Structures are given as C-alpha cells and as structure tokens.
PDB file of C-alpha atoms in Angstrom:
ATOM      1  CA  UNK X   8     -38.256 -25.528  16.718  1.00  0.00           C
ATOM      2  CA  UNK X   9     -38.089 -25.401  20.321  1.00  0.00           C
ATOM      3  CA  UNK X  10     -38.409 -22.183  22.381  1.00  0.00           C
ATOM      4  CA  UNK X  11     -34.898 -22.449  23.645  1.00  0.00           C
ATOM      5  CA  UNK X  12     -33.637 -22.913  19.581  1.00  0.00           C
ATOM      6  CA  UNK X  13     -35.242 -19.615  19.124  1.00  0.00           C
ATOM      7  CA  UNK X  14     -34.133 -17.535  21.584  1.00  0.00           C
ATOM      8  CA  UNK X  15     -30.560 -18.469  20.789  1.00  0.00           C
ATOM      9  CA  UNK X  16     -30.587 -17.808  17.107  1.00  0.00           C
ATOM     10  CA  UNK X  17     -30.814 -13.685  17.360  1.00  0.00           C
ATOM     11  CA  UNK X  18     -28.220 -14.285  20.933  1.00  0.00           C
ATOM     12  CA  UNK X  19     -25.779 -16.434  18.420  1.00  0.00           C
ATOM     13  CA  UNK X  20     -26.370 -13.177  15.885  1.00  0.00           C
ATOM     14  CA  UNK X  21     -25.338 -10.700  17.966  1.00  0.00           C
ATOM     15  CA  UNK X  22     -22.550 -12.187  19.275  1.00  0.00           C
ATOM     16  CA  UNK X  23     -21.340 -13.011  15.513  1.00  0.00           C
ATOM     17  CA  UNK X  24     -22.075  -9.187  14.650  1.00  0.00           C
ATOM     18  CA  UNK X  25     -20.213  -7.880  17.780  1.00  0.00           C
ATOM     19  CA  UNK X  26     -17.151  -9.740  17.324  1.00  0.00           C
ATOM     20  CA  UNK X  27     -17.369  -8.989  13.410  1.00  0.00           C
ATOM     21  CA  UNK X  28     -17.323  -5.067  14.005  1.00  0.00           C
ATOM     22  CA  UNK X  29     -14.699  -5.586  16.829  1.00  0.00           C
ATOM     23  CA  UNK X  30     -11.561  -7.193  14.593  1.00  0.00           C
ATOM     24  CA  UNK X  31     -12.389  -4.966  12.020  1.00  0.00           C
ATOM     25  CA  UNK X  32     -11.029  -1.885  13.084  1.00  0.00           C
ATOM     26  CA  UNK X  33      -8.081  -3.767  14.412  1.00  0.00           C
ATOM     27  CA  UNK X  34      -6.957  -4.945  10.960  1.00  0.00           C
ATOM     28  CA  UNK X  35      -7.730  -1.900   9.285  1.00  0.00           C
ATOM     29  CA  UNK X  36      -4.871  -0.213  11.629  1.00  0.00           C
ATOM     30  CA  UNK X  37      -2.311  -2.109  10.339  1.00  0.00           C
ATOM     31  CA  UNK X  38      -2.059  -0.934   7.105  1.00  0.00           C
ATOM     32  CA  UNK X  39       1.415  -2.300   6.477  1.00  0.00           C
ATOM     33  CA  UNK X  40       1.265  -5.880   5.276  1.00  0.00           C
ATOM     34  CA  UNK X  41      -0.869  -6.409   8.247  1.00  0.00           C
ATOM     35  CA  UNK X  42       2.109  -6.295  10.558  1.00  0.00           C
ATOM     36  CA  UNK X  43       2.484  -2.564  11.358  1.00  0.00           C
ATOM     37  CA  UNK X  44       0.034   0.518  11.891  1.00  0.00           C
ATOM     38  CA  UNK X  45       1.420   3.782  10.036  1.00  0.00           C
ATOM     39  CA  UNK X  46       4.301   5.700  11.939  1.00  0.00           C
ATOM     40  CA  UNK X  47       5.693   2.290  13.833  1.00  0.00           C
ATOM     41  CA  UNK X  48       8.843   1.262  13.272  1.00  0.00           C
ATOM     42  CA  UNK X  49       9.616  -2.732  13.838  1.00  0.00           C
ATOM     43  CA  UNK X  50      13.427  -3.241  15.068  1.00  0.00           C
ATOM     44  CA  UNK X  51      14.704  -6.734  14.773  1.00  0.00           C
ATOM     45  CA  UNK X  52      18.018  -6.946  16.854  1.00  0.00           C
ATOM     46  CA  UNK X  53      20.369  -9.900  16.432  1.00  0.00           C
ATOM     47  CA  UNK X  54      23.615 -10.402  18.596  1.00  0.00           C
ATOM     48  CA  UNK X  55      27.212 -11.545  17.964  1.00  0.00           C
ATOM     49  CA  UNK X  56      27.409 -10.629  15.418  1.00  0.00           C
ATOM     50  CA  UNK X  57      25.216  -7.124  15.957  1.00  0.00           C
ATOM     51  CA  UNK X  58      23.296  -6.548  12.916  1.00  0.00           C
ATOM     52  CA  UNK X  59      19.165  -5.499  13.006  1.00  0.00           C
ATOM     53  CA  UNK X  60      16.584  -5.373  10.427  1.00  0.00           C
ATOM     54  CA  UNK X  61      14.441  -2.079  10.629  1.00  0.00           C
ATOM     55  CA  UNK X  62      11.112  -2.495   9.194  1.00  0.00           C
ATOM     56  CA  UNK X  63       9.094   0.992   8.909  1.00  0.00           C
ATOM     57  CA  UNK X  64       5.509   1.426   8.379  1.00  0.00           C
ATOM     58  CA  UNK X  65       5.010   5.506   6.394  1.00  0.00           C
ATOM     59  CA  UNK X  66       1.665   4.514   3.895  1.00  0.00           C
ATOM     60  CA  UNK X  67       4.226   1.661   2.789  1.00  0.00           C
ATOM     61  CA  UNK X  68       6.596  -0.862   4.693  1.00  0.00           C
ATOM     62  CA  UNK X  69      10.455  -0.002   4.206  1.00  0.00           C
ATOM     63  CA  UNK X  70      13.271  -1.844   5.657  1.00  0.00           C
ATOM     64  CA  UNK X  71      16.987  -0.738   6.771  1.00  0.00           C
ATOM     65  CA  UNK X  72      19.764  -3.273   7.600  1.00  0.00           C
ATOM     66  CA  UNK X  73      21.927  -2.262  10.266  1.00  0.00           C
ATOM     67  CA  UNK X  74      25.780  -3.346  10.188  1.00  0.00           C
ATOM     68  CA  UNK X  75      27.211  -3.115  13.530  1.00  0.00           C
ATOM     69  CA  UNK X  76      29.735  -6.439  12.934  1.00  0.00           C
ATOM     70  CA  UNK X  77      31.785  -4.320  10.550  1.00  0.00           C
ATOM     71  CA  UNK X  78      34.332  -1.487  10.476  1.00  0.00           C
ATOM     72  CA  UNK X  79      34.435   0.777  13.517  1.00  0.00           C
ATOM     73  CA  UNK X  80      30.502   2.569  13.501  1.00  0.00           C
ATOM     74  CA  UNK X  81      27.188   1.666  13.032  1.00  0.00           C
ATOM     75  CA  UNK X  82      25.834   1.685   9.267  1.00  0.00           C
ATOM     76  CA  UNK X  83      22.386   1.698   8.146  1.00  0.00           C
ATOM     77  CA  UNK X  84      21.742   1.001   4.642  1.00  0.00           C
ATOM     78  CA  UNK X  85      17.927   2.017   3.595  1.00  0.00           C
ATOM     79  CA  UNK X  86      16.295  -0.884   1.144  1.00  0.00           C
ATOM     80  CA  UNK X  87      12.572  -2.314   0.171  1.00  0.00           C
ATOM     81  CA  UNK X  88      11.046  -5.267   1.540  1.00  0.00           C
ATOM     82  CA  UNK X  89       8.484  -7.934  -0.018  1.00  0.00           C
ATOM     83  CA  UNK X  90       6.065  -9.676   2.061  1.00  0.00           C
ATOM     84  CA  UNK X  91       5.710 -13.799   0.039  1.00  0.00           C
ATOM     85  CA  UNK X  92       3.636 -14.525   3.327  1.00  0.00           C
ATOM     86  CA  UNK X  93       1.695 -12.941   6.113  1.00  0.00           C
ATOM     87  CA  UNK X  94       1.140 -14.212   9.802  1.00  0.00           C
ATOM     88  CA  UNK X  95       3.510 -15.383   9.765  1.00  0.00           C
ATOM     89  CA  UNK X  96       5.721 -12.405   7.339  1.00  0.00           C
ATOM     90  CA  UNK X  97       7.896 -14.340   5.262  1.00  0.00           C
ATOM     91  CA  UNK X  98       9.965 -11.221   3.645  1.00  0.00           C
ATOM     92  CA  UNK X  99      12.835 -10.495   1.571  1.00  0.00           C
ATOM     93  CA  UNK X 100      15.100  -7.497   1.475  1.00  0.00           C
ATOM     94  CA  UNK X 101      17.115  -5.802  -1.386  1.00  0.00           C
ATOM     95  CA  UNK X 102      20.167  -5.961   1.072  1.00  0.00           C
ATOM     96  CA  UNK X 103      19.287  -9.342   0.730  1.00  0.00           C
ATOM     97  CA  UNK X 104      17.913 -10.217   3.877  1.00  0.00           C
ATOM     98  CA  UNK X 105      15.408 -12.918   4.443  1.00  0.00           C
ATOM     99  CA  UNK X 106      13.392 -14.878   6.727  1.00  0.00           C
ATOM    100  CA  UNK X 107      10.031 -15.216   8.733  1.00  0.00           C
ATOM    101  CA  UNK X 108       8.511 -12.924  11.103  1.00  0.00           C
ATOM    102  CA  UNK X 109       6.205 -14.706  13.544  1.00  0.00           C
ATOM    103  CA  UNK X 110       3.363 -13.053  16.026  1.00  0.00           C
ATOM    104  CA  UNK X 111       4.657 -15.440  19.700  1.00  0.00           C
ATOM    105  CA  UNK X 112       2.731 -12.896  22.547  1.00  0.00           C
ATOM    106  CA  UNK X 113       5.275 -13.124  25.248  1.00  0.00           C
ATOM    107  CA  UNK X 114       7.271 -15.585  23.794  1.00  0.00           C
ATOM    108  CA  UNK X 115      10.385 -13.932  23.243  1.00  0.00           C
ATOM    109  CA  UNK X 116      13.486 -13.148  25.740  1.00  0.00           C
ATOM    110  CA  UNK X 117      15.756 -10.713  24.108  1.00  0.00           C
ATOM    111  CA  UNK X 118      19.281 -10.744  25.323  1.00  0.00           C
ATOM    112  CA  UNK X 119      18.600  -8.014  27.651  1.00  0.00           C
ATOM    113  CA  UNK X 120      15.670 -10.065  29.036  1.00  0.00           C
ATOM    114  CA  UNK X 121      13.042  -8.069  27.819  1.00  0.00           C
ATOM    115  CA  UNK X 122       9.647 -10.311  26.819  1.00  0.00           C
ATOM    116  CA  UNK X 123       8.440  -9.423  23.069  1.00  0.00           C
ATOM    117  CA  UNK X 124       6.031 -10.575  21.282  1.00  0.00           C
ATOM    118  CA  UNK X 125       7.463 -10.682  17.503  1.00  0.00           C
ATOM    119  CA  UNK X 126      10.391 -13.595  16.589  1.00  0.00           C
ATOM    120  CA  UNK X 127      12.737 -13.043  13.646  1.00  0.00           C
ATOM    121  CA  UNK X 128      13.976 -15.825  12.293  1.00  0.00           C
ATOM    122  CA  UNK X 129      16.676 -15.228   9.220  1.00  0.00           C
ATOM    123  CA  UNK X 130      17.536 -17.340   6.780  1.00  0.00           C
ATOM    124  CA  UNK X 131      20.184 -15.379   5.183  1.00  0.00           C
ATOM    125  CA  UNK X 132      21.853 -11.814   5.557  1.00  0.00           C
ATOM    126  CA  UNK X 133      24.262  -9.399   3.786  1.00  0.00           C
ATOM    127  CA  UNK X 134      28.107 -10.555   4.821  1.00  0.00           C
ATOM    128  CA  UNK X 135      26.998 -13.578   7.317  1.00  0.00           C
ATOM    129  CA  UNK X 136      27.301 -17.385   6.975  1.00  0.00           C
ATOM    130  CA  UNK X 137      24.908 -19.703   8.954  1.00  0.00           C
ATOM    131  CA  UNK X 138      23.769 -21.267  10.749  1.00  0.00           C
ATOM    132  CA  UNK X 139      21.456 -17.978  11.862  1.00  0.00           C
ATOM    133  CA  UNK X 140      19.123 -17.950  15.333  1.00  0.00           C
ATOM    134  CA  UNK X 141      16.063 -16.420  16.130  1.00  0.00           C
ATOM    135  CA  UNK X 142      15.797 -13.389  17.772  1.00  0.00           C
ATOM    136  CA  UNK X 143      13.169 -10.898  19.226  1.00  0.00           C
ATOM    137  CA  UNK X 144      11.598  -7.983  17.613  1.00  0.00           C
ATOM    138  CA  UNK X 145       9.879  -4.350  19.594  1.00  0.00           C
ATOM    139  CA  UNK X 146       7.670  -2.112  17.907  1.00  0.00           C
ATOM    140  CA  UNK X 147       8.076   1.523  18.527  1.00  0.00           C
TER     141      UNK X 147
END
C-alpha cells in the first residue's frame, strides 16, 4: 500500500462520517412521512377550478380538501391521508383525493409567479373530471 493509499483511507472516513451525521438530523425533522417537520402545514393550490389540498404535519400528517369551485364560500372538509410512496409522496385522501407529490427545488411557477419547490400532480378529486394539471405546493 502506497503512502498516498494511506493517507486517504482515514481522509475518505471522515468525510463519510461527516456527511453521515449531517443528513441525519435533517431526516429526523421531518417526522411526517418524510415530507413535513411538526407544526408545517403543506398547501397545494389548484386553479379553475379553485380547489387545494391541505396537508398538516401535528405528530401525524392530516389532510383538508378545500372546495372553492362550488356554492358561494370556501369549504374545507378535514380527512386522513395515506402515503403508498415517498419521494416522491404518492397519497390518497378519504375525500378521495389522489396523486403524487414530487420534491422539483425551484421548479415550480404558481399562477401568481411565485417559484416553489413541491409539484402536485392529481390524479383524481372529489366533484372533478379530468384531465387534471400539476400545480405548485408552499410550506408554511
């Protein structure tokens, strides 16, 4: 073994360690399916028609829909969600709502041109026929 081999062994080590000890406390913040840390709230706005999914993060994910298509207010219906996938979040509501979640850094343009970094794309929801379009999603 050569003296360069050697020295680059405990470097290699370290470097493995470092970014080990790094992404760990990273994942361990988002306790909820991976895609939130507790107290955030994920809003998923679609346009015409208006309708969001609300995902919330409180020890264990929840999710709202939000009718703004029907009738003359705003409704939001609380429900569960169930994760088949994560990275990308392939979910399912109780409203039923459904579809894939995918982590795009900057590669979102809502309609108010605001860059995200989360794209919603349904494949079905409560009341709506396709074909259905991906949209952006914030955190708060």
């Amino acid at each position: 073994m050569t003296l360069a081999n050697r020295l680059a062994q405990p470097v290699a080590l370290a470097i493995a360690l470092t970014l080990s000890h790094t992404a760990a406390p990273l994942a361990a913040d988002l306790s909820c399916n991976g895609l939130l840390e507790t107290g955030q709230t994920m809003i998923c706005s679609g346009f015409e028609p208006n309708w969001a999914l609300e995902l919330s993060c409180d020890g264990g994910m929840s999710a709202s829909f939000i009718d703004a298509f029907s009738g003359d207010g705003i409704q939001s219906t609380p429900g569960s969600v169930m994760f088949a996938s994560e990275n990308p979040w392939q979910l399912e509501t109780d409203h039923p709502v459904t579809g894939t979640i995918a982590y795009t850094p900057g590669g979102c343009t809502d309609e108010s041109d605001a860059v995200r970094d989360f794209t919603f794309s349904p494949t079905g929801a409560p009341g709506l026929p396709g074909p259905f379009f991906p949209f952006c999603c914030r955190i708060q």
